Structures are given as C-alpha cells and as structure tokens.
Coordinates of C-alpha atoms in Angstrom, one line a residue:
M1441 CA -45.8 -60.8 -19.5
V1442 CA -47.3 -59.2 -16.4
K1443 CA -44.4 -60.4 -14.3
K1444 CA -42.0 -58.9 -16.9
I1445 CA -43.8 -55.5 -16.8
N1446 CA -43.7 -55.6 -13.0
L1447 CA -40.0 -56.4 -13.0
I1448 CA -39.3 -53.4 -15.4
S1449 CA -41.4 -51.1 -13.2
L1450 CA -39.5 -52.2 -10.1
I1451 CA -36.2 -51.5 -11.8
L1452 CA -37.3 -48.1 -13.0
L1453 CA -38.6 -47.2 -9.5
T1454 CA -35.4 -48.4 -7.9
A1455 CA -33.3 -46.2 -10.3
L1456 CA -35.6 -43.2 -9.7
F1457 CA -35.3 -43.6 -6.0
A1458 CA -31.5 -43.9 -6.2
T1459 CA -31.4 -40.8 -8.4
I1460 CA -33.5 -38.8 -5.9
V1461 CA -31.2 -39.9 -3.0
L1462 CA -28.1 -39.0 -5.0
I1463 CA -29.4 -35.5 -5.9
S1464 CA -30.5 -35.0 -2.3
G1465 CA -27.1 -36.0 -1.0
C1466 CA -25.3 -33.6 -3.4
T1467 CA -27.6 -30.8 -2.5
T1468 CA -26.9 -31.3 1.2
G1469 CA -23.2 -31.5 0.6
A1470 CA -23.2 -28.3 -1.4
K1471 CA -25.1 -26.4 1.4
E1472 CA -22.6 -27.6 4.0
K1473 CA -19.7 -26.5 1.8
T1474 CA -20.9 -23.0 1.4
V1475 CA -21.3 -22.6 5.1
T1476 CA -18.0 -24.1 6.2
E1477 CA -15.6 -23.5 3.4
T1478 CA -13.0 -20.8 4.0
P1479 CA -13.4 -18.1 1.2
T1480 CA -10.6 -18.0 -1.4
V1481 CA -10.0 -15.4 -4.0
Q1482 CA -11.4 -15.0 -7.5
S1483 CA -10.1 -12.6 -10.0
T1484 CA -12.0 -9.3 -10.5
E1485 CA -12.9 -10.4 -14.0
E1486 CA -14.8 -13.4 -12.6
L1487 CA -16.3 -11.7 -9.6
N1488 CA -18.3 -8.5 -9.1
P1489 CA -16.1 -6.6 -6.6
A1490 CA -19.2 -5.3 -4.8
V1491 CA -20.2 -8.9 -4.0
E1492 CA -18.5 -10.8 -1.2
S1493 CA -16.4 -13.7 -2.4
S1494 CA -17.6 -17.1 -1.0
S1495 CA -15.6 -19.7 -2.9
A1496 CA -13.1 -20.4 -5.6
N1497 CA -11.1 -23.2 -7.1
Y1498 CA -7.7 -21.5 -6.7
M1499 CA -5.7 -19.2 -4.5
M1500 CA -4.0 -15.9 -5.5
K1501 CA -0.2 -16.1 -6.0
V1502 CA 1.7 -13.0 -4.8
S1503 CA 5.4 -12.2 -4.7
W1504 CA 5.2 -11.1 -1.0
P1505 CA 5.9 -11.2 1.8
R1506 CA 9.6 -12.1 1.9
D1507 CA 11.2 -11.9 5.3
E1508 CA 14.8 -12.5 4.3
N1509 CA 17.2 -10.8 1.9
P1510 CA 16.2 -12.0 -1.5
V1511 CA 18.8 -13.1 -4.0
P1512 CA 18.5 -11.3 -7.3
P1513 CA 17.2 -13.9 -9.8
Y1514 CA 19.2 -12.5 -12.7
S1515 CA 22.3 -13.6 -14.7
D1516 CA 25.3 -11.3 -14.9
E1517 CA 24.3 -10.2 -18.4
E1518 CA 20.7 -9.4 -17.1
K1519 CA 22.1 -7.5 -14.1
E1520 CA 24.3 -5.4 -16.4
S1521 CA 21.3 -4.6 -18.7
L1522 CA 19.1 -3.8 -15.7
V1523 CA 21.7 -1.4 -14.2
K1524 CA 21.8 0.4 -17.6
E1525 CA 18.0 0.6 -17.7
A1526 CA 17.9 1.9 -14.1
K1527 CA 20.4 4.7 -15.0
Q1528 CA 18.3 5.8 -17.9
E1529 CA 15.2 6.0 -15.7
I1530 CA 17.0 7.9 -13.0
I1531 CA 18.3 10.5 -15.4
R1532 CA 14.9 10.8 -17.0
L1533 CA 13.3 11.8 -13.7
F1534 CA 16.3 13.6 -12.2
P1535 CA 18.2 15.1 -15.1
E1536 CA 20.4 17.3 -12.9
L1537 CA 22.1 14.4 -11.2
D1538 CA 25.7 13.9 -12.1
E1539 CA 25.6 10.8 -14.3
N1540 CA 29.3 10.1 -13.7
T1541 CA 28.4 9.4 -10.0
L1542 CA 26.0 6.6 -10.9
D1543 CA 28.7 4.0 -10.9
N1544 CA 28.7 3.3 -7.2
V1545 CA 26.2 0.4 -7.7
S1546 CA 25.4 -2.6 -5.5
W1547 CA 22.6 -5.1 -5.2
G1548 CA 20.5 -4.8 -2.1
R1549 CA 17.0 -4.8 -1.0
L1550 CA 14.0 -2.5 -1.2
Y1551 CA 11.4 -2.5 1.6
Y1552 CA 7.8 -2.3 0.7
S1553 CA 5.0 -2.5 3.3
G1554 CA 5.8 -5.7 5.0
Y1555 CA 7.9 -7.4 2.4
I1556 CA 11.2 -6.9 0.5
V1557 CA 12.4 -7.4 -3.0
P1558 CA 15.9 -7.4 -4.8
A1559 CA 16.9 -3.9 -5.8
I1560 CA 19.7 -1.9 -7.4
V1561 CA 21.2 0.6 -5.0
F1562 CA 23.0 3.7 -6.3
S1563 CA 24.9 5.3 -3.5
D1564 CA 26.4 8.8 -3.0
V1565 CA 25.0 10.2 -6.2
L1566 CA 25.8 13.9 -6.6
D1567 CA 22.8 16.3 -7.1
L1568 CA 23.8 19.3 -9.2
S1569 CA 20.4 21.0 -9.1
K1570 CA 19.7 24.4 -7.5
I1571 CA 23.4 24.9 -6.7
D1572 CA 23.3 28.7 -6.4
E1573 CA 20.1 28.5 -4.3
R1574 CA 21.6 25.8 -2.0
I1575 CA 24.7 27.9 -1.5
E1576 CA 22.6 30.9 -0.6
I1577 CA 20.9 28.8 2.1
D1578 CA 24.0 27.1 3.3
K1579 CA 27.3 28.9 2.5
D1580 CA 29.3 25.7 3.1
Y1581 CA 27.0 23.6 0.8
F1582 CA 29.1 23.2 -2.3
Q1583 CA 32.6 23.6 -0.9
N1584 CA 32.3 21.3 2.0
D1585 CA 29.1 19.4 1.9
P1586 CA 27.6 18.9 -1.6
R1587 CA 24.2 17.3 -1.6
S1588 CA 24.4 13.6 -2.4
V1589 CA 21.5 11.2 -2.7
N1590 CA 20.8 7.5 -2.8
V1591 CA 18.6 6.0 -5.4
V1592 CA 17.0 2.5 -5.1
Y1593 CA 15.6 0.9 -8.2
D1594 CA 13.2 -2.0 -8.4
P1595 CA 14.0 -4.0 -11.5
E1596 CA 10.9 -6.2 -11.2
R1597 CA 8.5 -3.2 -11.4
K1598 CA 10.9 -1.0 -13.3
T1599 CA 10.5 1.9 -11.0
I1600 CA 12.4 4.0 -8.5
G1601 CA 11.4 2.9 -5.1
R1602 CA 13.4 5.4 -3.1
Y1603 CA 15.2 8.6 -3.8
G1604 CA 16.8 11.2 -1.5
P1605 CA 19.6 12.1 1.0
D1606 CA 20.3 10.1 4.1
G1607 CA 19.1 13.1 6.2
W1608 CA 18.0 16.6 5.8
G1609 CA 16.7 19.6 7.7
G1610 CA 16.0 23.3 7.4
D1611 CA 17.2 26.3 9.3
N1612 CA 14.6 28.3 11.1
D1613 CA 15.8 31.4 9.2
D1614 CA 15.1 29.8 5.9
E1615 CA 12.0 30.9 3.9
A1616 CA 9.7 29.1 1.5
I1617 CA 9.6 30.6 -2.0
I1618 CA 6.3 28.8 -2.9
S1619 CA 3.0 28.2 -1.1
V1620 CA 1.8 24.8 0.2
E1621 CA -0.7 24.7 -2.6
E1622 CA 2.0 25.3 -5.2
A1623 CA 4.2 22.7 -3.6
E1624 CA 1.3 20.1 -3.8
E1625 CA 0.7 20.9 -7.4
H1626 CA 4.4 20.6 -8.3
A1627 CA 4.7 17.3 -6.3
L1628 CA 1.8 15.9 -8.3
E1629 CA 3.4 16.9 -11.5
F1630 CA 6.5 15.0 -10.5
Y1631 CA 4.3 12.0 -9.6
K1632 CA 2.6 12.2 -13.1
K1633 CA 6.1 12.0 -14.7
M1634 CA 7.1 9.2 -12.4
V1635 CA 4.2 6.8 -13.1
G1636 CA 3.6 8.0 -16.7
E1637 CA 1.0 10.4 -18.0
K1638 CA -1.4 7.8 -19.3
Y1639 CA -1.5 5.9 -16.0
Y1640 CA -1.9 9.1 -14.1
E1641 CA -4.8 10.3 -16.3
D1642 CA -6.5 6.9 -16.2
H1643 CA -6.3 6.7 -12.4
K1644 CA -6.2 10.2 -11.1
D1645 CA -9.8 10.1 -9.9
E1646 CA -9.0 7.0 -7.8
F1647 CA -6.1 8.6 -5.9
Y1648 CA -6.6 9.9 -2.4
I1649 CA -4.2 12.8 -1.6
A1650 CA -3.2 12.9 2.1
R1651 CA -1.1 15.7 3.6
H1652 CA 1.0 15.2 6.7
D1653 CA 0.2 17.5 9.7
Y1654 CA 3.8 18.7 10.4
D1655 CA 4.5 22.0 12.0
D1656 CA 6.8 22.8 9.2
D1657 CA 6.4 25.6 6.6
L1658 CA 9.6 24.6 4.7
F1659 CA 8.8 21.1 3.6
L1660 CA 5.6 19.5 2.4
D1661 CA 4.9 15.8 3.0
L1662 CA 2.3 14.3 0.6
D1663 CA 1.0 10.8 0.2
I1664 CA -0.7 9.8 -3.1
C1665 CA -2.8 6.9 -1.8
T1666 CA -4.3 4.0 -3.8
T1667 CA -8.0 3.3 -3.6
Y1668 CA -10.3 0.6 -4.8
E1669 CA -14.1 1.0 -5.1
G1670 CA -13.7 4.3 -3.4
V1671 CA -11.9 2.9 -0.3
V1672 CA -8.3 3.7 0.5
Y1673 CA -5.7 1.1 1.1
F1674 CA -4.1 1.1 4.5
E1675 CA -0.5 1.3 3.2
D1676 CA -0.4 1.3 -0.6
H1677 CA 0.9 4.8 -1.5
S1678 CA 3.7 6.9 -2.7
S1679 CA 5.2 9.6 -0.5
I1680 CA 6.8 12.8 -1.6
N1681 CA 8.7 15.3 0.6
Y1682 CA 8.8 18.6 -1.3
D1683 CA 11.3 21.4 -0.4
M1684 CA 9.4 24.7 -0.5
R1685 CA 12.7 26.6 -0.1
L1686 CA 14.0 25.4 -3.4
D1687 CA 10.9 24.3 -5.2
T1688 CA 12.1 20.8 -5.8
I1689 CA 11.7 17.2 -4.7
N1690 CA 13.7 16.4 -1.6
Y1691 CA 12.7 12.8 -0.9
Y1692 CA 10.6 10.2 -2.7
F1693 CA 9.4 6.8 -1.5
D1694 CA 7.1 4.3 -3.3
T1695 CA 5.3 1.6 -1.4
R1696 CA 2.9 0.7 -4.2
R1697 CA 2.5 -3.0 -5.0
D1698 CA 1.6 -4.6 -8.3
P1699 CA -1.9 -3.1 -8.9
E1700 CA -3.3 -6.2 -10.6
A1701 CA -2.2 -8.5 -7.8
L1702 CA -3.6 -6.1 -5.2
Y1703 CA -7.0 -5.6 -6.9
N1704 CA -7.4 -9.4 -7.5
I1705 CA -7.4 -10.0 -3.7
T1706 CA -9.7 -7.0 -3.0
T1707 CA -13.0 -8.8 -3.6
L1708 CA -15.1 -8.1 -0.6
S1709 CA -17.9 -5.6 -0.6
P1710 CA -16.7 -2.0 -0.1
E1711 CA -19.9 -1.3 1.8
P1712 CA -19.4 -1.9 5.6
D1713 CA -22.0 -4.0 7.5
I1714 CA -20.8 -2.4 10.8
T1715 CA -21.1 1.4 11.1
I1716 CA -18.2 3.4 12.5
D1717 CA -20.3 4.2 15.6
E1718 CA -20.9 0.5 16.1
A1719 CA -17.2 -0.2 15.6
K1720 CA -16.4 2.4 18.3
E1721 CA -18.8 0.7 20.7
I1722 CA -17.1 -2.7 20.0
L1723 CA -13.7 -1.2 20.7
E1724 CA -14.8 0.7 23.9
E1725 CA -16.4 -2.5 25.3
R1726 CA -13.2 -4.4 24.8
L1727 CA -11.2 -1.6 26.4
K1728 CA -13.6 -1.8 29.3
E1729 CA -13.2 -5.5 29.6
N1730 CA -9.4 -5.1 29.6
N1731 CA -9.7 -2.5 32.3
E1732 CA -11.4 -4.8 34.8
G1733 CA -14.8 -3.5 33.9
S1734 CA -14.1 0.2 34.3
K1735 CA -14.8 2.4 31.3
V1736 CA -11.8 3.9 29.5
D1737 CA -12.1 7.5 28.5
V1738 CA -11.0 7.7 24.8
E1739 CA -10.9 10.7 22.4
Y1740 CA -11.0 9.8 18.7
C1741 CA -8.6 11.7 16.5
Q1742 CA -6.8 11.6 13.1
R1743 CA -4.2 9.1 12.1
Y1744 CA -0.9 10.3 13.6
Q1745 CA 0.9 13.0 11.5
Y1746 CA -2.0 13.4 9.0
Y1747 CA -4.4 16.3 8.5
N1748 CA -7.1 13.8 7.3
Y1749 CA -7.1 10.1 6.6
P1750 CA -10.2 8.0 6.0
N1751 CA -11.2 5.6 8.7
L1752 CA -12.6 3.0 6.2
Q1753 CA -9.7 1.1 4.6
W1754 CA -8.6 -2.1 2.9
L1755 CA -6.2 -3.8 5.3
D1756 CA -3.3 -4.6 2.9
V1757 CA -0.6 -5.3 5.5
P1758 CA 0.9 -8.8 5.1
Y1759 CA 1.0 -9.2 8.9
Y1760 CA -2.8 -9.3 8.9
M1761 CA -3.3 -11.2 5.7
D1762 CA -3.8 -14.9 5.2
I1763 CA -0.7 -16.0 3.3
E1764 CA 0.6 -19.6 2.8
D1765 CA 3.7 -20.4 0.8
G1766 CA 3.3 -17.1 -1.2
Y1767 CA -0.4 -17.6 -1.8
V1768 CA -3.1 -15.2 -0.4
T1769 CA -5.8 -17.6 0.8
S1770 CA -8.6 -15.1 1.6
P1771 CA -9.5 -11.6 0.4
L1772 CA -8.2 -8.4 2.0
K1773 CA -10.4 -7.3 5.0
L1774 CA -12.4 -4.1 5.0
I1775 CA -11.7 -2.4 8.3
W1776 CA -12.4 0.6 10.4
E1777 CA -9.2 2.2 11.6
L1778 CA -9.9 4.1 14.8
P1779 CA -7.1 6.2 16.1
Y1780 CA -7.7 7.5 19.6
T1781 CA -5.9 8.9 22.6
T1782 CA -6.3 8.1 26.3
P1783 CA -6.0 10.4 29.3
N1784 CA -2.2 9.7 29.4
G1785 CA -2.0 11.4 26.0
R1786 CA -0.8 8.3 24.2
M1787 CA -2.2 7.5 20.7
H1788 CA -3.6 4.0 20.0
Y1789 CA -5.3 2.4 17.1
G1790 CA -8.3 0.1 17.1
I1791 CA -8.7 -2.1 13.9
I1792 CA -12.2 -3.5 13.5
D1793 CA -13.5 -5.7 10.7
A1794 CA -16.1 -3.6 9.0
H1795 CA -18.1 -6.6 7.9
T1796 CA -18.0 -8.9 10.9
G1797 CA -17.2 -6.5 13.8
E1798 CA -14.2 -8.7 14.8
I1799 CA -11.5 -6.8 16.7
I1800 CA -8.5 -7.5 14.5
D1801 CA -6.0 -5.6 16.6
I1802 CA -5.6 -2.9 19.3
Q1803 CA -2.3 -1.2 18.8
F1804 CA -0.7 0.5 21.9

C-alpha cells in the first residue's frame, strides 16, 4: 500500500514538474515574440488608436499601390451603367456643362498619391458657365477658344477625381470680383456638395484647410486635408483651384483614399516620442556627417508653396509604406516633416520618425 501511494505521488510530482516546465517554456516564447515580431495592423475597432500596435493575426488588404495601367474589372454592361452613373454625377456638380459633349468617353487611369486605378475619362467637355463674363475677360473666348474641360471619374469610389482644363492663366489686367476669404468660403461650399452634406458635417472638424502661398490675387489654391487623431496625413487631401475673377471652380483634384482602409492602418500613437527640436538635432547631425564633419547651415521654413502646413504628419505615401502583395504589413509611420533651405537657396525635406528618431529620408 505504501509503495502504491509512493508511486502515485511520484506520478503526480512528475506531471506537476512537466506542467511547470511547459508553462515556463510558453511564457519565455511569448516574451521573445513580443520583442522580435514585426508589428502588423489591427482594425481600429479592436485597437485603441492612441496605443501603439504590437501584434496581430492578420495584415490589412488595400487596393494600392498599382504601378501599371489597371484593366477595368467590369463587363460591357457594367461599363455602360457606370458611364451613365458618371454623367449624372458630373451634371449634378457642374450643371452648366454641355451634356451633349459628354460622349467623348474612354477608359483610362486616375492617379492618386502613389497608385493608380481604372477611371472613366470625359474629354473636351464644353463649359457653358459664365459665358458673358469670360467674353468680357477674353474677347476671343467664345468665338475662337471656348473653355473645355476634362473630367475623370473613379467608378470604384463613385466620385470625380479630376476636373478642369488642360491649362489656364490670367491676364495681369484682370481683376478679382471676390476676396480670398469669400473664395475660400465658396470653395468649401463646393467641397460640401462634392462629398455630401452629411459626410461634410460629420467630419468638418477633422479637416485641415491649407492655402497655397502663390503670389496670385486672381486664383486661390486650397487643400482640404484629412486628419486622424488630430494629425494631418502627408498626402490625403482634395485640392481646389478657385477663379476669383469669375467666382467659380477652375480646377479640382481629389487624392483621398478609402477612409476606412486608411484609418485601419493608422494605429500608432499620435503623440510623438521625439520632439521637433530633437528631430532637427538628428537631421543636422546627419547633414554634418554627410558634409565630412562640417556643420551645415540650415534655415527651417514652410512646406513649399504653402502658407502653413503642420510638421507632424502620418506618412501615407506608398513609397515609404511596407506593402507586400497588396497587403500593408505595418502601420503608417508618424513623422516630422522638416522643410529647410541651405545657403545655396535650395529647399530640402528631412523626414524623421517621430517615435523612433529614425531618419526615413532626406529629400534634395
């Protein structure tokens, strides 16, 4: 009986010891994994966006980048339906276009920031708006050179990606009939109509409005930039060129991506671990190293052609993103963009990771 009890005790001790070793081994493996595993992306529903993503069991699928002319993935019947849909949207936004000139249609491409998608191209569309005013500005306008525009429609996102003439300009003798402030207000009204009033009202506090610093009192260039957690995206925005001589949209370009896909890969903390001053020190030290140890005189400035643009940004440029077979394998980086000039007058850009201090790029 004693031997039997001792045998049972030995078996229990052996099982307990094996369990302890197994638990210990699993714990060690888990610790090593959190240190060495490359972060992947979780959805914003599963992850607090203010907390840095460390691991996930899947990668985020996106429709970009594409570096070749994409083939429209539609049947002939679908193409016909999409062209009809595009025409309706064009006339809704630009009711004074000549609808009879919307028949010069082809399938082409639409460039977003670093990727392209199939698009419907309407060429040489006649713009009948402000005819009297245009003739007053240019006597030869209607008789010899009527304004025609091209319109590019993205059937996947069901939005106009590009609208405007091939080129434009103003005579120095022309005069603006509205102020810059009025032009900005009218441009935003058009944008509200473009994206839909509900979307605009739901997101208007998230937009960052950036004006271009052109020495031009006839046209206003405005960017409506996307932000997330209070930080602006490097490239995700819509651009409006507004004609202050005629009080009308002159040119429109949309580089916004699918918001859900973009937000789902923006999962790092929006709070930088590296201050902007520390980022500048990192940049200047690298410039010094590249200059054989001699200090480089730099003068920090605004992003080229902008009155004001935030230095802290999400780096949503596919060139700098980790993308494999259409999957984003790590979150967008939070960066300090540091525009600066050197004594030769040239503008350069330093891009510094705002969490790690890594120099991502120095653009010359």
